[in-house]
Structures are given as C-alpha cells and as structure tokens.
Amino acid sequence: MKFKSATLWLVAIAVILGAGVIMLETQRSPETASQAEGVEPLFTFEEQDIQAFTLTTQLRTLRFERDDQERWQMLEPEQMPANDASIAFLLNLLVSGESDRTLSVPAADWEVFSFHQPLAVIDLTVEGEEEERSLTVGGYDFNRSALYAHRDLPDNAPEGLETLNVLLVTPTFEDAVSRPLDDWKELEEQGSDSESGEPTDDLVPDDANDPETPEGEN
C-alpha cells in the first residue's frame, strides 16, 4: 500500500507540474506575439535617397556628401574621395536594419542607455525629407546581444522629453561606425607606372639590359 501511495503522489505532482507549464506557456504566447508584431524598420527611405550624412563618434566627426556624379566625397576632416564600400556598409545597415522591440522608458533613464556618451550619432540629409533624420547609437544591452538606439533625438535631449522610445539594433553598428580614419578614404592605386601598363625600372632584371658592345666591333 505504501508503494501505491507513493506512486499516486508522484502522479499527482507530475499532473500539477504539467498544468503549471501549460499555464505558463499560455501566458507567454501573447507576449511573444506582441514582440514579433513589433518588428519595424529603422527608416523607410532608400539608400539612394541619402544625399549627405555626418558621423559623430567619441573620436572624431566625419562628414560626407554625394557629388554631381553620385560619388561619395569626404568633406571633413579632410576633403577627398570617400571609400564607397565603407559608406555602403553603414548606409545599408540604416535602410535595411530592424528593431524587434521598442522600449518606452522615462527620459530620466537617459544615461542608463549611454545616450549621454553615445557610440555614434548619424545625421542624415534625405531627399524628400524636410528635416534631417538621425540615429543615436548608445550602449549594449545586458547580454551584449544588441545596441540601444534612438531615432531623431532633438539636439537638447533629454530636456523637454518625458519618455524615450528605445530601439534594439544589431551590434554590427559598432563595426560600421568605429573604423579607422583611413578606412573612410578611397583606396589609392599603388604605382602610376603599373596603371599605365609600363614596367618600373626595379622590375627589369639586370640580365635584360643590352649587352656591352665587344671591343673592336666598332
């Protein structure tokens, strides 16, 4: 009888635990669906609509603009052609990036998300937009799986704000904005002689020179 009683107790406990798991999953389902429905693009314009942008990091400020031939030019800190690949990588993140959650938090929590010392601020001049658009990239979340970000913060933020609509964006933004200065400059071809197809003197072997004229041949 003791054996049967113990078995009945185990069965009862298993039933209770199973019911608890079912109830927990039922409660979680609406929350998960709400997060999935909250996926939204960072911006709705296209990459070709961006005519100029300024990237401000803790190290420097860089300013770029498209010229009449639609090629990117660096205006600050130097004036020269820009590296199209580096710019395309950043702009693609902006126009194709998404946030799967938006956190509505008090503006008093400004520093919690590192918006007082952001990783980067990207100001965009967009064709068809009356005002500049911007993305402020703050710090990492608790498990470093995402970066906090905020769209179109006013210059005097957080003054005058009651809440912040914090986005969670891909950590790849850190790679896109933290490049060395040289990575933003157009790659230069090495050696003008190689561009023209003419070999340089140091590439001509010594034994390829004209042989000396034997004595007495003149």
mmCIF file of N, CA and C in Angstrom, residues 116-179:
data_model
loop_
_atom_site.group_PDB
_atom_site.id
_atom_site.type_symbol
_atom_site.label_atom_id
_atom_site.label_comp_id
_atom_site.label_asym_id
_atom_site.label_seq_id
_atom_site.Cartn_x
_atom_site.Cartn_y
_atom_site.Cartn_z
ATOM 1 N N HIS A 116 24.017 59.649 -23.198
ATOM 2 C CA HIS A 116 24.794 60.839 -22.832
ATOM 3 C C HIS A 116 26.210 60.762 -23.393
ATOM 4 N N GLN A 117 26.707 59.544 -23.628
ATOM 5 C CA GLN A 117 28.008 59.316 -24.262
ATOM 6 C C GLN A 117 27.829 58.241 -25.337
ATOM 7 N N PRO A 118 27.162 58.574 -26.428
ATOM 8 C CA PRO A 118 26.790 57.549 -27.417
ATOM 9 C C PRO A 118 27.986 56.996 -28.167
ATOM 10 N N LEU A 119 27.825 55.787 -28.642
ATOM 11 C CA LEU A 119 28.825 55.194 -29.523
ATOM 12 C C LEU A 119 28.936 56.015 -30.798
ATOM 13 N N ALA A 120 27.804 56.468 -31.312
ATOM 14 C CA ALA A 120 27.808 57.270 -32.538
ATOM 15 C C ALA A 120 26.473 57.989 -32.692
ATOM 16 N N VAL A 121 26.541 59.124 -33.382
ATOM 17 C CA VAL A 121 25.339 59.831 -33.819
ATOM 18 C C VAL A 121 25.459 60.013 -35.325
ATOM 19 N N ILE A 122 24.456 59.557 -36.056
ATOM 20 C CA ILE A 122 24.462 59.629 -37.518
ATOM 21 C C ILE A 122 23.346 60.567 -37.953
ATOM 22 N N ASP A 123 23.720 61.713 -38.507
ATOM 23 C CA ASP A 123 22.753 62.692 -39.011
ATOM 24 C C ASP A 123 22.675 62.568 -40.525
ATOM 25 N N LEU A 124 21.457 62.464 -41.050
ATOM 26 C CA LEU A 124 21.245 62.164 -42.461
ATOM 27 C C LEU A 124 20.460 63.264 -43.160
ATOM 28 N N THR A 125 20.944 63.667 -44.328
ATOM 29 C CA THR A 125 20.174 64.539 -45.215
ATOM 30 C C THR A 125 19.549 63.651 -46.284
ATOM 31 N N VAL A 126 18.221 63.585 -46.280
ATOM 32 C CA VAL A 126 17.499 62.640 -47.129
ATOM 33 C C VAL A 126 16.647 63.399 -48.133
ATOM 34 N N GLU A 127 16.732 62.988 -49.384
ATOM 35 C CA GLU A 127 15.921 63.602 -50.436
ATOM 36 C C GLU A 127 14.439 63.377 -50.147
ATOM 37 N N GLY A 128 13.674 64.459 -50.228
ATOM 38 C CA GLY A 128 12.248 64.357 -49.971
ATOM 39 C C GLY A 128 11.862 64.560 -48.521
ATOM 40 N N GLU A 129 12.847 64.657 -47.624
ATOM 41 C CA GLU A 129 12.577 64.891 -46.206
ATOM 42 C C GLU A 129 12.856 66.359 -45.892
ATOM 43 N N GLU A 130 11.907 67.021 -45.239
ATOM 44 C CA GLU A 130 12.082 68.436 -44.919
ATOM 45 C C GLU A 130 13.140 68.639 -43.843
ATOM 46 N N GLU A 131 13.239 67.719 -42.910
ATOM 47 C CA GLU A 131 14.196 67.842 -41.820
ATOM 48 C C GLU A 131 15.191 66.691 -41.870
ATOM 49 N N GLU A 132 16.345 66.923 -41.252
ATOM 50 C CA GLU A 132 17.345 65.864 -41.167
ATOM 51 C C GLU A 132 16.826 64.722 -40.301
ATOM 52 N N ARG A 133 17.220 63.524 -40.642
ATOM 53 C CA ARG A 133 16.927 62.352 -39.831
ATOM 54 C C ARG A 133 18.194 61.966 -39.088
ATOM 55 N N SER A 134 18.040 61.239 -38.007
ATOM 56 C CA SER A 134 19.222 60.855 -37.238
ATOM 57 C C SER A 134 18.991 59.551 -36.497
ATOM 58 N N LEU A 135 20.103 58.903 -36.188
ATOM 59 C CA LEU A 135 20.079 57.719 -35.335
ATOM 60 C C LEU A 135 21.201 57.865 -34.320
ATOM 61 N N THR A 136 20.837 57.815 -33.048
ATOM 62 C CA THR A 136 21.811 57.842 -31.959
ATOM 63 C C THR A 136 21.996 56.420 -31.454
ATOM 64 N N VAL A 137 23.224 55.943 -31.502
ATOM 65 C CA VAL A 137 23.539 54.577 -31.068
ATOM 66 C C VAL A 137 24.213 54.656 -29.706
ATOM 67 N N GLY A 138 23.562 54.089 -28.703
ATOM 68 C CA GLY A 138 24.078 54.146 -27.340
ATOM 69 C C GLY A 138 24.922 52.943 -26.975
ATOM 70 N N GLY A 139 24.665 52.379 -25.794
ATOM 71 C CA GLY A 139 25.456 51.253 -25.310
ATOM 72 C C GLY A 139 24.790 49.922 -25.584
ATOM 73 N N TYR A 140 25.441 48.860 -25.092
ATOM 74 C CA TYR A 140 24.933 47.499 -25.263
ATOM 75 C C TYR A 140 23.868 47.181 -24.219
ATOM 76 N N ASP A 141 23.006 46.219 -24.560
ATOM 77 C CA ASP A 141 22.064 45.711 -23.579
ATOM 78 C C ASP A 141 22.794 44.792 -22.603
ATOM 79 N N PHE A 142 22.062 44.196 -21.664
ATOM 80 C CA PHE A 142 22.703 43.488 -20.555
ATOM 81 C C PHE A 142 23.512 42.279 -20.999
ATOM 82 N N ASN A 143 23.139 41.610 -22.079
ATOM 83 C CA ASN A 143 23.894 40.432 -22.537
ATOM 84 C C ASN A 143 24.670 40.694 -23.821
ATOM 85 N N ARG A 144 24.806 41.972 -24.188
ATOM 86 C CA ARG A 144 25.598 42.396 -25.339
ATOM 87 C C ARG A 144 25.131 41.740 -26.649
ATOM 88 N N SER A 145 23.852 41.473 -26.734
ATOM 89 C CA SER A 145 23.303 40.907 -27.966
ATOM 90 C C SER A 145 22.723 41.978 -28.876
ATOM 91 N N ALA A 146 22.608 43.196 -28.374
ATOM 92 C CA ALA A 146 22.048 44.292 -29.166
ATOM 93 C C ALA A 146 22.556 45.614 -28.613
ATOM 94 N N LEU A 147 22.442 46.644 -29.445
ATOM 95 C CA LEU A 147 22.779 48.002 -29.030
ATOM 96 C C LEU A 147 21.498 48.815 -28.884
ATOM 97 N N TYR A 148 21.472 49.694 -27.903
ATOM 98 C CA TYR A 148 20.350 50.610 -27.761
ATOM 99 C C TYR A 148 20.497 51.749 -28.769
ATOM 100 N N ALA A 149 19.393 52.182 -29.318
ATOM 101 C CA ALA A 149 19.426 53.273 -30.294
ATOM 102 C C ALA A 149 18.144 54.092 -30.178
ATOM 103 N N HIS A 150 18.193 55.296 -30.728
ATOM 104 C CA HIS A 150 17.017 56.178 -30.704
ATOM 105 C C HIS A 150 17.001 56.998 -31.981
ATOM 106 N N ARG A 151 15.835 57.080 -32.598
ATOM 107 C CA ARG A 151 15.676 57.870 -33.819
ATOM 108 C C ARG A 151 15.371 59.329 -33.486
ATOM 109 N N ASP A 152 15.969 60.213 -34.280
ATOM 110 C CA ASP A 152 15.558 61.618 -34.341
ATOM 111 C C ASP A 152 15.463 62.290 -32.970
ATOM 112 N N LEU A 153 16.501 62.132 -32.173
ATOM 113 C CA LEU A 153 16.542 62.836 -30.891
ATOM 114 C C LEU A 153 16.784 64.328 -31.132
ATOM 115 N N PRO A 154 16.091 65.196 -30.415
ATOM 116 C CA PRO A 154 16.367 66.631 -30.549
ATOM 117 C C PRO A 154 17.742 66.975 -29.986
ATOM 118 N N ASP A 155 18.280 68.105 -30.422
ATOM 119 C CA ASP A 155 19.629 68.493 -30.007
ATOM 120 C C ASP A 155 19.733 68.704 -28.503
ATOM 121 N N ASN A 156 18.649 69.154 -27.872
ATOM 122 C CA ASN A 156 18.702 69.442 -26.440
ATOM 123 C C ASN A 156 18.222 68.277 -25.583
ATOM 124 N N ALA A 157 18.076 67.101 -26.186
ATOM 125 C CA ALA A 157 17.618 65.934 -25.422
ATOM 126 C C ALA A 157 18.590 65.655 -24.267
ATOM 127 N N PRO A 158 18.059 65.198 -23.123
ATOM 128 C CA PRO A 158 16.671 64.783 -22.863
ATOM 129 C C PRO A 158 15.751 65.894 -22.364
ATOM 130 N N GLU A 159 16.208 67.141 -22.401
ATOM 131 C CA GLU A 159 15.346 68.236 -21.946
ATOM 132 C C GLU A 159 14.065 68.280 -22.781
ATOM 133 N N GLY A 160 12.962 68.456 -22.081
ATOM 134 C CA GLY A 160 11.679 68.557 -22.760
ATOM 135 C C GLY A 160 11.061 67.220 -23.122
ATOM 136 N N LEU A 161 11.759 66.125 -22.855
ATOM 137 C CA LEU A 161 11.223 64.796 -23.162
ATOM 138 C C LEU A 161 10.724 64.124 -21.888
ATOM 139 N N GLU A 162 9.592 63.466 -21.984
ATOM 140 C CA GLU A 162 9.070 62.697 -20.860
ATOM 141 C C GLU A 162 9.431 61.228 -20.979
ATOM 142 N N THR A 163 9.436 60.725 -22.214
ATOM 143 C CA THR A 163 9.757 59.315 -22.441
ATOM 144 C C THR A 163 10.749 59.179 -23.591
ATOM 145 N N LEU A 164 11.426 58.049 -23.604
ATOM 146 C CA LEU A 164 12.330 57.681 -24.698
ATOM 147 C C LEU A 164 11.800 56.418 -25.357
ATOM 148 N N ASN A 165 11.788 56.388 -26.673
ATOM 149 C CA ASN A 165 11.405 55.189 -27.418
ATOM 150 C C ASN A 165 12.687 54.506 -27.894
ATOM 151 N N VAL A 166 13.186 53.611 -27.067
ATOM 152 C CA VAL A 166 14.496 53.000 -27.286
ATOM 153 C C VAL A 166 14.363 51.782 -28.194
ATOM 154 N N LEU A 167 15.161 51.751 -29.241
ATOM 155 C CA LEU A 167 15.195 50.628 -30.176
ATOM 156 C C LEU A 167 16.353 49.704 -29.827
ATOM 157 N N LEU A 168 16.238 48.446 -30.199
ATOM 158 C CA LEU A 168 17.340 47.496 -30.079
ATOM 159 C C LEU A 168 17.812 47.143 -31.481
ATOM 160 N N VAL A 169 19.083 47.450 -31.773
ATOM 161 C CA VAL A 169 19.619 47.262 -33.122
ATOM 162 C C VAL A 169 20.808 46.311 -33.083
ATOM 163 N N THR A 170 21.209 45.845 -34.250
ATOM 164 C CA THR A 170 22.285 44.871 -34.353
ATOM 165 C C THR A 170 23.618 45.437 -33.861
ATOM 166 N N PRO A 171 24.435 44.625 -33.173
ATOM 167 C CA PRO A 171 25.762 45.071 -32.739
ATOM 168 C C PRO A 171 26.703 45.368 -33.895
ATOM 169 N N THR A 172 26.337 44.973 -35.108
ATOM 170 C CA THR A 172 27.175 45.251 -36.278
ATOM 171 C C THR A 172 27.374 46.749 -36.474
ATOM 172 N N PHE A 173 26.499 47.554 -35.897
ATOM 173 C CA PHE A 173 26.672 49.004 -35.989
ATOM 174 C C PHE A 173 28.015 49.446 -35.415
ATOM 175 N N GLU A 174 28.491 48.745 -34.396
ATOM 176 C CA GLU A 174 29.787 49.139 -33.826
ATOM 177 C C GLU A 174 30.900 49.005 -34.859
ATOM 178 N N ASP A 175 30.892 47.915 -35.630
ATOM 179 C CA ASP A 175 31.898 47.742 -36.683
ATOM 180 C C ASP A 175 31.762 48.823 -37.752
ATOM 181 N N ALA A 176 30.532 49.203 -38.045
ATOM 182 C CA ALA A 176 30.295 50.152 -39.134
ATOM 183 C C ALA A 176 30.743 51.568 -38.800
ATOM 184 N N VAL A 177 30.681 51.948 -37.522
ATOM 185 C CA VAL A 177 30.987 53.339 -37.157
ATOM 186 C C VAL A 177 32.359 53.512 -36.528
ATOM 187 N N SER A 178 33.008 52.422 -36.137
ATOM 188 C CA SER A 178 34.269 52.517 -35.388
ATOM 189 C C SER A 178 35.500 52.264 -36.246
ATOM 190 N N ARG A 179 35.411 52.516 -37.512
ATOM 191 C CA ARG A 179 36.545 52.279 -38.413
ATOM 192 C C ARG A 179 37.650 53.320 -38.197
#
